[in-house]
Coordinates of C-alpha atoms (C1' of nucleotides) and ligand atoms in Angstrom, one line a residue:
Chain A
M1 CA -27.4 -76.7 28.7
T2 CA -26.4 -77.0 32.4
I3 CA -28.9 -78.2 35.0
S4 CA -29.1 -74.6 36.2
E5 CA -29.8 -73.2 32.8
E6 CA -32.5 -75.9 32.3
N7 CA -34.2 -75.0 35.6
Y8 CA -34.3 -71.3 34.6
I9 CA -35.7 -72.1 31.1
K10 CA -38.4 -74.3 32.6
V11 CA -39.4 -71.7 35.2
I12 CA -39.6 -69.0 32.5
Y13 CA -41.8 -71.3 30.5
H14 CA -44.2 -71.9 33.3
L15 CA -44.4 -68.2 34.2
S16 CA -44.8 -67.2 30.5
L17 CA -48.0 -69.3 30.3
V18 CA -49.5 -66.9 32.9
S19 CA -47.8 -63.7 31.7
P20 CA -47.1 -64.1 28.0
K21 CA -46.0 -60.5 27.5
G22 CA -42.8 -60.9 29.5
V23 CA -41.7 -62.6 32.7
N24 CA -40.4 -60.6 35.6
T25 CA -37.0 -61.0 37.2
N26 CA -38.5 -61.2 40.7
A27 CA -41.0 -63.9 39.7
I28 CA -38.2 -66.1 38.4
A29 CA -36.2 -65.5 41.5
G30 CA -39.2 -66.4 43.6
M31 CA -39.7 -69.7 41.8
L32 CA -36.1 -70.7 41.9
E33 CA -35.5 -69.5 45.5
T34 CA -32.6 -67.4 44.4
K35 CA -31.9 -63.6 44.3
A36 CA -32.9 -61.2 41.6
S37 CA -29.3 -60.3 40.8
S38 CA -28.5 -64.0 40.1
V39 CA -31.5 -64.1 37.7
T40 CA -30.2 -61.0 35.9
D41 CA -26.8 -62.7 35.4
M42 CA -28.4 -65.8 34.1
L43 CA -30.8 -64.0 31.7
K44 CA -27.7 -62.4 30.1
K45 CA -26.2 -65.8 29.5
L46 CA -29.4 -67.4 28.2
S47 CA -29.8 -64.4 25.9
E48 CA -26.3 -64.9 24.6
K49 CA -27.3 -68.5 23.8
D50 CA -30.4 -67.4 22.0
L51 CA -32.7 -69.2 24.5
V52 CA -34.5 -66.1 25.7
S53 CA -35.0 -62.6 24.3
Y54 CA -34.2 -60.2 27.0
Q55 CA -33.9 -56.4 27.2
K56 CA -33.0 -55.0 30.5
Y57 CA -35.9 -53.8 32.7
Q58 CA -38.3 -55.1 30.1
G59 CA -38.8 -58.7 31.3
V60 CA -37.9 -61.8 29.4
S61 CA -39.5 -64.3 27.0
L62 CA -38.4 -67.6 25.4
T63 CA -37.1 -67.7 21.9
E64 CA -38.3 -70.5 19.6
N65 CA -35.2 -72.4 20.7
G66 CA -35.9 -71.8 24.3
L67 CA -39.5 -72.7 24.0
L68 CA -38.7 -76.1 22.4
S69 CA -36.0 -76.8 25.1
A70 CA -38.5 -75.9 27.8
K71 CA -41.1 -78.3 26.4
M72 CA -38.6 -81.1 26.2
I73 CA -37.7 -80.6 29.9
V74 CA -41.4 -80.5 30.8
R75 CA -41.9 -83.7 28.7
K76 CA -39.1 -85.5 30.6
H77 CA -40.4 -84.3 34.0
R78 CA -43.9 -85.5 33.4
L79 CA -42.9 -88.8 31.8
W80 CA -40.7 -89.6 34.8
E81 CA -43.6 -88.7 37.1
V82 CA -45.8 -91.2 35.2
F83 CA -43.1 -93.8 35.6
L84 CA -42.7 -93.2 39.3
V85 CA -46.5 -93.5 39.9
E86 CA -47.4 -96.2 37.4
K87 CA -44.4 -98.5 37.6
L88 CA -42.8 -97.8 41.0
A89 CA -46.0 -97.3 43.0
F90 CA -45.1 -93.8 44.3
N91 CA -48.0 -91.7 45.5
W92 CA -48.7 -88.6 43.4
D93 CA -47.5 -86.3 46.1
E94 CA -44.0 -87.9 46.3
V95 CA -42.9 -87.7 42.7
H96 CA -42.3 -84.0 41.9
E97 CA -39.0 -83.7 43.7
I98 CA -37.5 -86.8 42.2
A99 CA -38.7 -85.8 38.7
E100 CA -37.0 -82.5 39.3
E101 CA -33.7 -84.4 39.1
L102 CA -34.6 -87.0 36.5
E103 CA -35.7 -84.3 34.0
H104 CA -32.1 -83.3 33.6
I105 CA -30.8 -86.7 32.3
K106 CA -29.5 -86.0 28.8
S107 CA -30.4 -89.0 26.5
E108 CA -33.0 -88.5 23.8
A109 CA -33.2 -92.3 23.2
L110 CA -33.9 -92.7 26.9
I111 CA -36.9 -90.4 27.0
N112 CA -38.4 -91.8 23.8
K113 CA -38.0 -95.4 25.0
L114 CA -39.5 -94.4 28.4
D115 CA -42.4 -92.9 26.6
A116 CA -43.0 -96.1 24.6
F117 CA -42.6 -98.2 27.7
L118 CA -45.3 -96.2 29.5
G119 CA -47.6 -96.5 26.5
F120 CA -47.3 -92.9 25.3
P121 CA -49.3 -91.3 28.1
A122 CA -51.0 -88.0 27.4
F123 CA -51.2 -86.8 30.9
D124 CA -49.0 -86.9 34.1
P125 CA -50.3 -88.0 37.5
H126 CA -51.5 -84.4 38.2
G127 CA -53.5 -84.2 35.0
D128 CA -50.9 -82.0 33.2
P129 CA -50.4 -82.7 29.5
I130 CA -47.2 -84.4 28.3
P131 CA -45.6 -82.7 25.2
N132 CA -44.9 -85.2 22.4
E133 CA -41.5 -85.9 20.8
K134 CA -41.9 -82.7 18.7
G135 CA -43.0 -80.6 21.6
V136 CA -46.7 -80.5 20.7
I137 CA -49.0 -80.2 23.6
Q138 CA -52.5 -81.5 23.4
K139 CA -55.0 -78.7 24.3
V140 CA -57.7 -79.7 26.8
N141 CA -60.9 -77.9 27.7
K142 CA -61.0 -77.5 31.4
L143 CA -62.3 -75.2 34.1
L144 CA -61.8 -74.7 37.8
L145 CA -64.3 -76.2 40.1
S146 CA -64.9 -72.7 41.4
E147 CA -66.2 -71.8 38.0
A148 CA -68.5 -74.9 37.6
E149 CA -72.2 -74.5 37.0
L150 CA -74.6 -75.7 39.7
N151 CA -76.2 -79.1 39.4
R152 CA -74.1 -80.3 36.5
E153 CA -71.9 -83.4 36.5
Y154 CA -68.1 -82.8 36.2
F155 CA -65.0 -85.0 36.3
C156 CA -61.8 -84.0 38.1
I157 CA -59.1 -84.0 35.4
G158 CA -56.3 -82.2 37.1
V159 CA -54.9 -80.1 39.9
K160 CA -53.5 -76.5 39.6
D161 CA -51.5 -76.7 42.8
S162 CA -49.5 -79.9 42.9
S163 CA -47.8 -79.3 46.3
S164 CA -47.5 -82.3 48.5
E165 CA -49.8 -80.6 51.1
F166 CA -52.6 -80.1 48.7
L167 CA -52.3 -83.6 47.2
K168 CA -52.3 -85.2 50.7
Y169 CA -55.4 -83.2 51.6
L170 CA -57.1 -84.5 48.5
D171 CA -56.1 -88.1 49.4
K172 CA -57.7 -87.6 52.8
Q173 CA -60.9 -86.3 51.2
K174 CA -60.8 -89.2 48.7
I175 CA -60.6 -86.9 45.8
A176 CA -58.6 -88.1 42.8
L177 CA -58.4 -87.7 39.1
G178 CA -61.6 -89.1 37.7
S179 CA -63.7 -88.2 40.8
T180 CA -67.2 -86.9 39.8
F181 CA -68.3 -83.5 41.1
K182 CA -71.7 -81.9 41.3
V183 CA -72.0 -78.5 42.9
I184 CA -75.1 -78.3 44.9
E185 CA -74.8 -74.9 46.4
K186 CA -72.5 -71.9 46.5
E187 CA -72.3 -69.8 49.6
S188 CA -72.2 -66.2 48.3
F189 CA -70.5 -64.8 51.4
D190 CA -67.2 -66.7 51.1
D191 CA -67.8 -68.8 47.9
T192 CA -67.6 -72.1 49.9
L193 CA -69.2 -74.9 47.9
T194 CA -71.4 -77.7 48.8
V195 CA -70.4 -80.5 46.4
E196 CA -71.3 -84.1 45.8
V197 CA -68.0 -85.8 45.3
N198 CA -68.5 -89.4 44.0
S199 CA -72.1 -89.0 45.3
Q200 CA -70.9 -88.0 48.8
E201 CA -71.7 -84.6 50.0
K202 CA -68.7 -82.4 51.1
I203 CA -68.0 -78.8 51.9
I204 CA -65.2 -77.4 49.8
S205 CA -63.5 -74.0 50.4
N206 CA -63.0 -71.5 47.7
K207 CA -59.2 -72.1 47.9
I208 CA -59.6 -75.8 47.2
A209 CA -62.1 -75.2 44.4
N210 CA -59.7 -72.8 42.8
N211 CA -57.1 -75.5 42.6
L212 CA -59.1 -78.3 41.0
Y213 CA -59.6 -78.6 37.3
V214 CA -62.8 -80.2 36.1
Q215 CA -64.5 -81.0 32.8
Chain B
M1 CA -22.1 -85.2 48.0
T2 CA -21.9 -83.4 44.7
I3 CA -21.9 -85.3 41.4
S4 CA -18.2 -84.7 41.1
E5 CA -17.5 -86.0 44.6
E6 CA -19.5 -89.1 43.8
N7 CA -17.7 -89.7 40.6
Y8 CA -14.3 -89.5 42.5
I9 CA -15.5 -91.8 45.2
K10 CA -16.7 -94.4 42.7
V11 CA -13.5 -94.3 40.8
I12 CA -11.4 -94.7 43.9
Y13 CA -13.6 -97.7 44.8
H14 CA -13.1 -99.4 41.5
L15 CA -9.3 -98.8 41.6
S16 CA -9.0 -100.0 45.2
L17 CA -10.4 -103.4 44.2
V18 CA -7.2 -103.8 42.1
S19 CA -4.7 -101.9 44.3
P20 CA -6.1 -102.3 47.9
K21 CA -3.0 -100.8 49.6
G22 CA -3.7 -97.3 48.1
V23 CA -4.8 -95.7 44.9
N24 CA -2.6 -93.4 42.9
T25 CA -3.4 -89.8 42.1
N26 CA -2.5 -90.4 38.4
A27 CA -4.7 -93.5 38.2
I28 CA -7.7 -91.5 39.4
A29 CA -6.9 -88.7 37.0
G30 CA -6.7 -91.2 34.2
M31 CA -10.1 -92.7 34.9
L32 CA -11.8 -89.3 35.3
E33 CA -10.0 -87.7 32.3
T34 CA -8.9 -84.9 34.5
K35 CA -5.5 -83.6 35.7
A36 CA -3.5 -84.9 38.7
S37 CA -3.6 -81.5 40.3
S38 CA -7.4 -81.5 40.2
V39 CA -7.4 -84.9 41.9
T40 CA -5.1 -83.6 44.7
D41 CA -7.5 -80.8 45.3
M42 CA -10.5 -83.2 45.5
L43 CA -8.7 -85.7 47.7
K44 CA -8.2 -82.9 50.3
K45 CA -11.9 -82.2 50.2
L46 CA -12.9 -85.8 50.4
S47 CA -10.5 -86.3 53.3
E48 CA -12.1 -83.3 55.1
K49 CA -15.4 -85.0 54.8
D50 CA -14.1 -88.3 56.1
L51 CA -14.8 -90.2 52.9
V52 CA -11.2 -91.1 52.1
S53 CA -8.0 -91.4 54.2
Y54 CA -5.3 -89.5 52.5
Q55 CA -1.7 -88.6 53.3
K56 CA 0.1 -86.7 50.7
Y57 CA 2.3 -88.7 48.3
Q58 CA 1.1 -91.9 50.0
G59 CA -2.0 -92.7 47.9
V60 CA -5.6 -92.8 49.1
S61 CA -8.1 -95.3 50.3
L62 CA -11.8 -95.2 51.2
T63 CA -13.0 -94.8 54.8
E64 CA -15.9 -96.9 56.0
N65 CA -18.1 -94.0 55.1
G66 CA -16.6 -93.6 51.7
L67 CA -16.8 -97.4 51.0
L68 CA -20.5 -97.5 51.8
S69 CA -21.2 -94.4 49.7
A70 CA -19.3 -95.9 46.8
K71 CA -21.2 -99.2 47.0
M72 CA -24.5 -97.2 47.0
I73 CA -23.5 -95.4 43.8
V74 CA -22.4 -98.7 42.2
R75 CA -25.8 -100.2 43.3
K76 CA -27.6 -97.3 41.6
H77 CA -25.5 -97.5 38.5
R78 CA -26.1 -101.2 38.0
L79 CA -29.8 -101.2 38.9
W80 CA -30.4 -98.5 36.3
E81 CA -28.5 -100.5 33.8
V82 CA -30.8 -103.5 34.4
F83 CA -33.8 -101.2 34.0
L84 CA -32.5 -99.8 30.7
V85 CA -31.8 -103.3 29.3
E86 CA -34.7 -105.2 30.7
K87 CA -37.5 -102.7 30.6
L88 CA -36.5 -100.2 28.0
A89 CA -34.9 -102.6 25.5
F90 CA -31.5 -100.9 25.3
N91 CA -28.6 -103.0 24.1
W92 CA -26.0 -103.8 26.8
D93 CA -23.4 -101.6 25.0
E94 CA -25.7 -98.5 25.2
V95 CA -26.4 -98.2 28.9
H96 CA -23.2 -97.3 30.6
E97 CA -23.2 -93.6 29.8
I98 CA -26.8 -93.1 30.7
A99 CA -26.4 -95.0 34.0
E100 CA -23.4 -92.7 34.6
E101 CA -25.9 -89.9 35.0
L102 CA -28.8 -91.8 36.6
E103 CA -26.5 -93.0 39.4
H104 CA -26.5 -89.5 40.8
I105 CA -30.2 -89.2 41.4
K106 CA -30.6 -88.7 45.2
S107 CA -33.7 -90.5 46.4
E108 CA -33.3 -93.7 48.5
A109 CA -36.9 -94.6 48.1
L110 CA -36.5 -94.4 44.4
I111 CA -33.6 -96.9 44.2
N112 CA -35.3 -99.4 46.6
K113 CA -38.5 -99.3 44.7
L114 CA -36.6 -99.6 41.4
D115 CA -34.9 -102.7 42.9
A116 CA -38.2 -104.2 43.8
F117 CA -39.7 -103.4 40.4
L118 CA -36.8 -105.2 38.7
G119 CA -37.3 -108.2 41.0
F120 CA -34.1 -107.6 43.1
P121 CA -31.6 -108.6 40.4
A122 CA -28.3 -109.9 41.6
F123 CA -26.3 -108.9 38.5
D124 CA -26.2 -106.1 36.0
P125 CA -26.3 -106.6 32.2
H126 CA -22.5 -107.0 32.1
G127 CA -22.5 -109.7 34.8
D128 CA -21.3 -107.4 37.6
P129 CA -22.9 -108.0 41.0
I130 CA -25.4 -105.5 42.4
P131 CA -24.8 -104.5 46.1
N132 CA -27.9 -104.8 48.2
E133 CA -29.6 -102.1 50.3
K134 CA -26.9 -102.5 53.0
G135 CA -24.0 -102.5 50.6
V136 CA -23.4 -106.3 50.7
I137 CA -22.0 -107.7 47.5
Q138 CA -22.5 -111.3 46.7
K139 CA -19.1 -113.0 46.0
V140 CA -19.0 -115.1 42.9
N141 CA -16.4 -117.6 41.7
K142 CA -15.2 -116.8 38.3
L143 CA -12.2 -117.0 36.1
L144 CA -11.1 -115.4 32.9
L145 CA -11.6 -117.5 29.7
S146 CA -7.8 -117.2 29.2
E147 CA -7.4 -119.2 32.5
A148 CA -9.9 -121.9 31.6
E149 CA -8.9 -125.5 31.4
L150 CA -8.9 -127.4 28.0
N151 CA -12.0 -129.4 27.1
R152 CA -14.1 -128.4 30.0
E153 CA -17.5 -126.7 29.7
Y154 CA -17.9 -123.1 31.0
F155 CA -20.6 -120.5 30.9
C156 CA -19.9 -116.9 30.2
I157 CA -21.0 -114.9 33.3
G158 CA -19.5 -111.5 32.8
V159 CA -17.2 -109.1 30.9
K160 CA -14.2 -107.4 32.4
D161 CA -14.1 -104.7 29.7
S162 CA -17.6 -103.2 29.2
S163 CA -16.7 -100.7 26.6
S164 CA -19.1 -100.3 23.7
E165 CA -16.5 -101.5 21.2
F166 CA -15.9 -104.8 23.1
L167 CA -19.6 -105.4 23.6
K168 CA -20.4 -104.8 20.0
Y169 CA -17.7 -107.2 19.0
L170 CA -19.2 -109.8 21.3
D171 CA -22.7 -109.2 19.7
K172 CA -21.1 -109.7 16.3
Q173 CA -19.6 -113.0 17.4
K174 CA -22.9 -114.0 19.0
I175 CA -21.3 -114.2 22.4
A176 CA -23.5 -113.2 25.4
L177 CA -23.9 -113.9 29.1
G178 CA -24.9 -117.5 29.3
S179 CA -23.0 -118.6 26.2
T180 CA -21.2 -121.9 26.7
F181 CA -17.5 -122.2 26.1
K182 CA -15.2 -125.1 25.6
V183 CA -11.5 -124.4 24.9
I184 CA -10.3 -126.9 22.3
E185 CA -6.8 -125.7 21.9
K186 CA -4.4 -123.0 23.1
E187 CA -1.7 -121.8 20.7
S188 CA 1.4 -121.5 22.8
F189 CA 3.0 -118.8 20.6
D190 CA 0.4 -116.0 21.1
D191 CA -2.1 -117.7 23.5
T192 CA -4.8 -117.6 20.8
L193 CA -7.6 -120.0 21.7
T194 CA -9.7 -122.3 19.6
V195 CA -13.0 -122.4 21.4
E196 CA -16.4 -124.0 20.9
V197 CA -18.9 -121.2 21.6
N198 CA -22.4 -122.5 21.8
S199 CA -21.1 -125.6 20.0
Q200 CA -19.6 -123.5 17.2
E201 CA -15.9 -123.4 16.7
K202 CA -14.3 -119.9 16.9
I203 CA -10.7 -118.5 17.1
I204 CA -10.4 -116.1 20.1
S205 CA -7.5 -113.8 20.7
N206 CA -5.8 -113.6 24.0
K207 CA -7.0 -110.0 24.4
I208 CA -10.6 -111.2 24.1
A209 CA -10.1 -114.2 26.3
N210 CA -8.7 -111.9 29.0
N211 CA -11.9 -109.9 29.1
L212 CA -14.4 -112.7 29.4
Y213 CA -15.4 -114.2 32.8
V214 CA -16.5 -117.8 32.8
Q215 CA -17.6 -120.3 35.4
Chain C
dA1 C1' -45.1 -33.2 38.0
dT2 C1' -42.5 -34.7 41.6
dA3 C1' -41.4 -37.7 45.2
dA4 C1' -41.5 -42.2 47.2
dA5 C1' -41.5 -47.1 46.5
dA6 C1' -40.5 -51.1 44.1
dA7 C1' -38.1 -53.6 40.7
dT8 C1' -34.0 -54.4 38.3
dT9 C1' -29.2 -54.1 37.3
dT10 C1' -24.3 -53.4 38.3
dA11 C1' -20.1 -54.0 41.0
dG12 C1' -17.4 -56.7 43.7
dA13 C1' -16.8 -61.0 46.2
dC14 C1' -16.9 -66.0 47.0
dA15 C1' -17.0 -71.2 46.6
dA16 C1' -16.6 -75.3 43.6
dA17 C1' -14.2 -77.6 40.3
dA18 C1' -11.3 -77.3 36.8
dC19 C1' -6.7 -75.8 34.4
dT20 C1' -1.3 -74.6 33.6
dA21 C1' 3.2 -74.1 35.2
dA22 C1' 6.4 -74.6 38.7
dA23 C1' 8.1 -76.8 42.9
dA24 C1' 8.8 -80.7 45.9
dA25 C1' 8.8 -85.6 47.0
dT26 C1' 9.3 -90.2 45.7
dT27 C1' 11.1 -93.9 42.9
dA28 C1' 14.2 -95.8 39.5
dA29 C1' 18.5 -96.1 37.2
dT30 C1' 23.3 -95.8 37.0
Chain D
dA1 C1' 24.9 -93.0 46.7
dT2 C1' 24.0 -89.7 43.4
dT3 C1' 21.5 -88.5 39.5
dA4 C1' 17.6 -88.8 36.5
dA5 C1' 12.8 -89.7 35.8
dT6 C1' 8.4 -89.9 37.5
dT7 C1' 4.7 -88.7 40.5
dT8 C1' 2.5 -85.6 43.3
dT9 C1' 1.6 -81.3 45.2
dT10 C1' 1.4 -76.1 45.4
dA11 C1' 0.5 -71.6 43.5
dG12 C1' -2.0 -68.9 40.7
dT13 C1' -6.0 -68.5 37.2
dT14 C1' -10.5 -69.4 35.1
dT15 C1' -15.5 -70.4 34.7
dT16 C1' -20.0 -71.1 36.6
dG17 C1' -23.4 -69.8 39.6
dT18 C1' -24.3 -67.7 43.5
dC19 C1' -24.4 -63.7 47.1
dT20 C1' -24.6 -58.6 49.2
dA21 C1' -24.7 -53.9 48.8
dA22 C1' -25.1 -50.0 46.0
dA23 C1' -26.7 -47.7 41.9
dT24 C1' -30.2 -47.2 38.4
dT25 C1' -34.6 -47.5 36.2
dT26 C1' -39.5 -48.0 36.3
dT27 C1' -43.8 -47.8 38.5
dT28 C1' -46.9 -45.9 41.9
dA29 C1' -48.7 -42.4 44.8
dT30 C1' -49.4 -37.9 46.1
Ligands
LIG1 MN1 -34.9 -79.5 37.9
LIG2 MN1 -46.8 -83.2 37.5
LIG3 MN1 -21.4 -90.6 37.1
LIG4 MN1 -22.4 -102.5 34.1

DNA sequence: ATAAAAATTTAGACAAAACTAAAAATTAAT
DNA sequence: ATTAATTTTTAGTTTTGTCTAAATTTTTAT
């Protein structure tokens, strides 16, 4: 697989988690910042290679082959992110772009040795699960902070949006994986939350609450 | 720079250490396993970008720009090799190919943090010097084992050929960086050496002796 | 049910990096 | 100094991945 093919497969994978019955051409184009016509061309090629099943106008989904390939790319991406944060002391908002390149390095031995070196981590710095050598992904119960019950204790276990802007905002607010949350009040007008974060009271907008996973 | 351009620049760099007055088209083609006509095309492009100075039929050399770029690629290659051997427990004969890919990852921050993580190593697993952040390469006195004096103690500090075959042969012979050498006798007919390696007597062919650096 | 809007695909073009075959320049040999 | 051999460059294609513009299909709205 070329780097370009791998990027397509990975995007189709991520999109199919949200729309399992078929991924749209435009959605793929949006994620890859390319044009719909380019996507159509690529879908034909990926279909040729039995990585996706594709019928024109009907959307696309991954084949078994494609699914496993996608998981391996995601595995590499997330392991490299762990390496960058844990070993090289990058901040969690700086690693995505670099991992976007590292995920395409070809060696199987490399990724399995990296996995061992890191101590077989189960989650990446953003709380996303890391597929194992066989592509198995540990399922985790989680909900959005916006769905949390009032006056119950939760832990932050992940972010939905892992853009640099959002992560920097969380840094500023001293919110990190492991932070404790207790929702004190929910404003019914705009769903703004009053939350105790690590025992400190904060006002949290609905947009933020919709991008934090808790447990 | 594209990956392809970087590979050309690096090869021109290595070849220009041997032939400083200008690198041949065919030599480049040989190293990159491509055709001379492809090389000519690329040289025009690299010349456009002021990475090489090139006049047709006259060979090519790196500009100041090109030289610095080349050193940065070599720096990345060798630092990644150190990482693979020191941290991931790869053998020294397994790392070249993987580093060939890793050397093209773009981030400056990455490579400088990797350098720090590794403790600012001066040499790679094959004894080759690692350029620093500014591209400065520490000069080291060394000679080939074939040029060594009789009955003097030397240390192995590097290999000239770092092919997997040669390195595996050295493993089998229990020769590694740091091994001590004392040449006992030189057969004048074919330059075969009788050598004490780590106090053990071995017969070493001229071809081998021509690919081991000692000090 | 029909028309308008949106999504998707096709057709044709382009840039990058490679190739083959042929032409041109340089170097080596007589 | 010519000729022959070698090296290098040019000319013309090919493949990959992209683009724009136009055509087609599907979806939505009246
Ligand atoms: Mn990527
Ligand atoms: Mn992540
Ligand atoms: Mn390379
Ligand atoms: Mn090396």
